[in-house]
mmCIF file of C-alpha atoms in Angstrom:
data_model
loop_
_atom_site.group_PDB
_atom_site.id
_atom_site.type_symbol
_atom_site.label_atom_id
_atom_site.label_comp_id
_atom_site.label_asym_id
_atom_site.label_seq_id
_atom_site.Cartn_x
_atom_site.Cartn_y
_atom_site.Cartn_z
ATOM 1 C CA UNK I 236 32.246 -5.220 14.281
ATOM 2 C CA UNK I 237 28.718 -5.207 12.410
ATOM 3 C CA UNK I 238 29.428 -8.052 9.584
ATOM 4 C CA UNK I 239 31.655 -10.755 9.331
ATOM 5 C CA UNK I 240 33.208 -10.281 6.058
ATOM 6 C CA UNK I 241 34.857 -13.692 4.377
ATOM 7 C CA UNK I 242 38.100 -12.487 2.198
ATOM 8 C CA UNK I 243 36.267 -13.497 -1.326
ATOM 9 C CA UNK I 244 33.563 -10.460 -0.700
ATOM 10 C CA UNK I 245 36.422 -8.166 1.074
ATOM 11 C CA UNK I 246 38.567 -8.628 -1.809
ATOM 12 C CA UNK I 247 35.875 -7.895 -3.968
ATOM 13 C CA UNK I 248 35.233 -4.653 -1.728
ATOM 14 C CA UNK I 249 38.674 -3.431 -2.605
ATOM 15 C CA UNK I 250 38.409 -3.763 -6.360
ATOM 16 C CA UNK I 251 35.442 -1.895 -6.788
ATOM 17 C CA UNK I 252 31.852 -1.720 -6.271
ATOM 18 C CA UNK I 253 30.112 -5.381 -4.318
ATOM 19 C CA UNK I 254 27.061 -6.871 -5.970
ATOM 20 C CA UNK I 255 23.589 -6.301 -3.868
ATOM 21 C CA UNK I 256 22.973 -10.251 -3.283
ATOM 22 C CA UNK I 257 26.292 -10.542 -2.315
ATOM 23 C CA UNK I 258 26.289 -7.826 0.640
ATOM 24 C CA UNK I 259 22.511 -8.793 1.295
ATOM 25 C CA UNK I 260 24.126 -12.482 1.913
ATOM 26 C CA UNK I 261 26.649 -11.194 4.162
ATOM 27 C CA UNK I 262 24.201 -9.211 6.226
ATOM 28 C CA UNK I 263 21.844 -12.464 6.747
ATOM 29 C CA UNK I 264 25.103 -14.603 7.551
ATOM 30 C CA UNK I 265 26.729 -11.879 10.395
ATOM 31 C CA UNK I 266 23.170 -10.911 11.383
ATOM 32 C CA UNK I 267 20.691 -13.950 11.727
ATOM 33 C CA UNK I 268 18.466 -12.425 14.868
ATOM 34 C CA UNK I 269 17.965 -9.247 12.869
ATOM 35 C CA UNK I 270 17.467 -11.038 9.451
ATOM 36 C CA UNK I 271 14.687 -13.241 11.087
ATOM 37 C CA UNK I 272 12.978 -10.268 12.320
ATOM 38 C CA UNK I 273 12.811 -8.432 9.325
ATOM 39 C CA UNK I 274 11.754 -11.572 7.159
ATOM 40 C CA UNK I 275 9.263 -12.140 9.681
ATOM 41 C CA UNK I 276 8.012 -8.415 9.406
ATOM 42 C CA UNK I 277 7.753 -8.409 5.994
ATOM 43 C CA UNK I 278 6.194 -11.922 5.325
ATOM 44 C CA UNK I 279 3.479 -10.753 7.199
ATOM 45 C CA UNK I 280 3.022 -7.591 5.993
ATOM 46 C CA UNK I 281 2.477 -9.466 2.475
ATOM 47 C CA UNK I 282 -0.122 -11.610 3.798
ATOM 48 C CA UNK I 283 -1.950 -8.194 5.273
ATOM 49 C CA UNK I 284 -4.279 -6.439 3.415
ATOM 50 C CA UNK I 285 -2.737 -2.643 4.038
ATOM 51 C CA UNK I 286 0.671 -3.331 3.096
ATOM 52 C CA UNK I 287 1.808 -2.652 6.924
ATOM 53 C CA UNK I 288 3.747 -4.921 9.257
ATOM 54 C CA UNK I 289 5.661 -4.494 12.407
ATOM 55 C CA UNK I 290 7.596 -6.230 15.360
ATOM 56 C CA UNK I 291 6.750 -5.051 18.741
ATOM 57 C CA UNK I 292 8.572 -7.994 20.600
ATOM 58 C CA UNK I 293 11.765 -6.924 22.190
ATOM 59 C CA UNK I 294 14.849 -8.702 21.339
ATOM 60 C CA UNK I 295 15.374 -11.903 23.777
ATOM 61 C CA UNK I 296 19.078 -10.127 24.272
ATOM 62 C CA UNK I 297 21.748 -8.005 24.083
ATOM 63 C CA UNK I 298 23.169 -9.254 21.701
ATOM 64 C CA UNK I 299 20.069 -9.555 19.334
ATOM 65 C CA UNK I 300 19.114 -5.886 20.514
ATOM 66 C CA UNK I 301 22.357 -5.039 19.141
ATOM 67 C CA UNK I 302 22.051 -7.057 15.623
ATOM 68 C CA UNK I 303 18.687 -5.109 15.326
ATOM 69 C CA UNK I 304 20.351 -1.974 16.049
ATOM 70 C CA UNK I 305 23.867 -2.242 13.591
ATOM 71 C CA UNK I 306 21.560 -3.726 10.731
ATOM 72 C CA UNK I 307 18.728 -0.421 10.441
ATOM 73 C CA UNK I 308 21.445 1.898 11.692
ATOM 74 C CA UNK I 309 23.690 1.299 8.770
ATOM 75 C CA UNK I 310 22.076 3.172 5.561
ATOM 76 C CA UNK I 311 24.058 0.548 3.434
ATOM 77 C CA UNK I 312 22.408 -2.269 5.195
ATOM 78 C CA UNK I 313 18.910 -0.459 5.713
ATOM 79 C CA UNK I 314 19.156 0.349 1.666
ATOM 80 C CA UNK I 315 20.260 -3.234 1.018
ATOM 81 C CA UNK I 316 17.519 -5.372 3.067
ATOM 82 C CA UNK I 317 14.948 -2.353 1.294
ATOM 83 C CA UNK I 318 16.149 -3.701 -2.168
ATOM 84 C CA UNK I 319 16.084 -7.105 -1.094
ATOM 85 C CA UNK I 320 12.841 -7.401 0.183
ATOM 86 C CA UNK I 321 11.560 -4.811 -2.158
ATOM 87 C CA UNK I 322 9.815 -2.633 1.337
ATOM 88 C CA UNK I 323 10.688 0.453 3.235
ATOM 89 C CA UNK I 324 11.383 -0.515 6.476
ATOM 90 C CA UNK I 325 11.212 2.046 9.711
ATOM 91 C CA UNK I 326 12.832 1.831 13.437
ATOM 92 C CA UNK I 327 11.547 2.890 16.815
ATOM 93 C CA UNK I 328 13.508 2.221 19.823
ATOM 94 C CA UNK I 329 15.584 -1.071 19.951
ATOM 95 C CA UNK I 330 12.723 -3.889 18.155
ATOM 96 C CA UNK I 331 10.075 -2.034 16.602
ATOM 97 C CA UNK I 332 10.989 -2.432 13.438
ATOM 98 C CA UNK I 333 7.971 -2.195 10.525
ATOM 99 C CA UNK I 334 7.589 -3.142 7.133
ATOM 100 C CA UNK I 335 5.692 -0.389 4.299
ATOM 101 C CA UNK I 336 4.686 -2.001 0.652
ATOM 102 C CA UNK I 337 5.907 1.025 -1.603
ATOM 103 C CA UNK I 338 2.464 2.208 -3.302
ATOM 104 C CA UNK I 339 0.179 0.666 -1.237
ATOM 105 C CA UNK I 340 -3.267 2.951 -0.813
ATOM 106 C CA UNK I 341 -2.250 4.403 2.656
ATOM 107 C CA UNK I 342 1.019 3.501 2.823
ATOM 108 C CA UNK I 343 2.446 6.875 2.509
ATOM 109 C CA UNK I 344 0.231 8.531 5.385
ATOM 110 C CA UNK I 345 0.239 5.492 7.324
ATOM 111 C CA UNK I 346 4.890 5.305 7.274
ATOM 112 C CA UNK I 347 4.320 9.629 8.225
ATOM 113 C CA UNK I 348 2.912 8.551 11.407
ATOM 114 C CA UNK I 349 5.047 5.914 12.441
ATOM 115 C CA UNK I 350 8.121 8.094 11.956
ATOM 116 C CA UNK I 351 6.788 11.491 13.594
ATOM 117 C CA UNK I 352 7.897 12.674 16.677
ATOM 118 C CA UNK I 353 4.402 11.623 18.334
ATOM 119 C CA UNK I 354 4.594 7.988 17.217
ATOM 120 C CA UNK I 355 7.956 8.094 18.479
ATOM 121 C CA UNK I 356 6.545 9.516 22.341
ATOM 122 C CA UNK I 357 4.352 7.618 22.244
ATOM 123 C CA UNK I 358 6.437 3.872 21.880
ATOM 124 C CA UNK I 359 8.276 5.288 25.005
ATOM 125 C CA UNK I 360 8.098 2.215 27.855
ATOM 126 C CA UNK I 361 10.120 2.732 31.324
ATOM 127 C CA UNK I 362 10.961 -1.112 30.539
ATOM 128 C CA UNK I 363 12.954 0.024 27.174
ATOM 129 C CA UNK I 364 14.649 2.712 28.881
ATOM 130 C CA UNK I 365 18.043 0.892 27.696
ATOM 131 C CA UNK I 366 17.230 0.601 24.153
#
């Protein structure tokens, strides 16, 4: 199971649509490891001056590896931390996750290349052959 869902927000779930803080909240809660990282991430890439930040430390364990993984495989989650933080985030492998300001000069060029298929070769380890 990805979250670990108390009844009030579950009930709310079932009656319609759930408020953004109130997911985002839920998220943090089930998913501390992952929630650090990306509040890390993105603290620093405010304090840079390219907008840019990213984590290349791999997860201490399985189980963080796999908080990393369920929160920026999940669009709802991805979309909801994006909101939250107000970033676009990107994932290679199973910890490189990197934080974009939206409208920073470069920005746009500089997300391109972290996402293409060469950015993506090139991040290959034999020691993250699990990921």
């Amino acid at each position: 199971m990805s979250l670990t869902v108390d009844d009030r927000l579950l009930e709310q779930a079932r009656q319609g649509e759930v408020d953004d803080a109130a997911f985002v909240a839920c998220v943090r809660d089930s998913l501390p490891y992952a929630w650090q990282v990306i509040g890390d991430v993105v603290g620093r890439m405010r304090a840079s001056d390219d907008g840019f930040a990213d984590n290349q430390v791999p997860p201490p364990d399985e189980k963080a590896r796999g908080e990393l993984l369920r929160a920026l495989a999940s669009d709802a989650m991805r979309g909801a931390l994006e909101r939250h933080f107000g970033v676009r985030l990107a994932f290679q492998n199973c910890h490189r996750v990197a934080a974009f300001a939206p409208g920073a000069a470069g920005t746009a060029d500089r997300h391109a290349r972290f996402v293409s298929p060469r950015a993506q070769l090139l991040n290959q380890s034999p020691d993250l052959i699990d990921c």
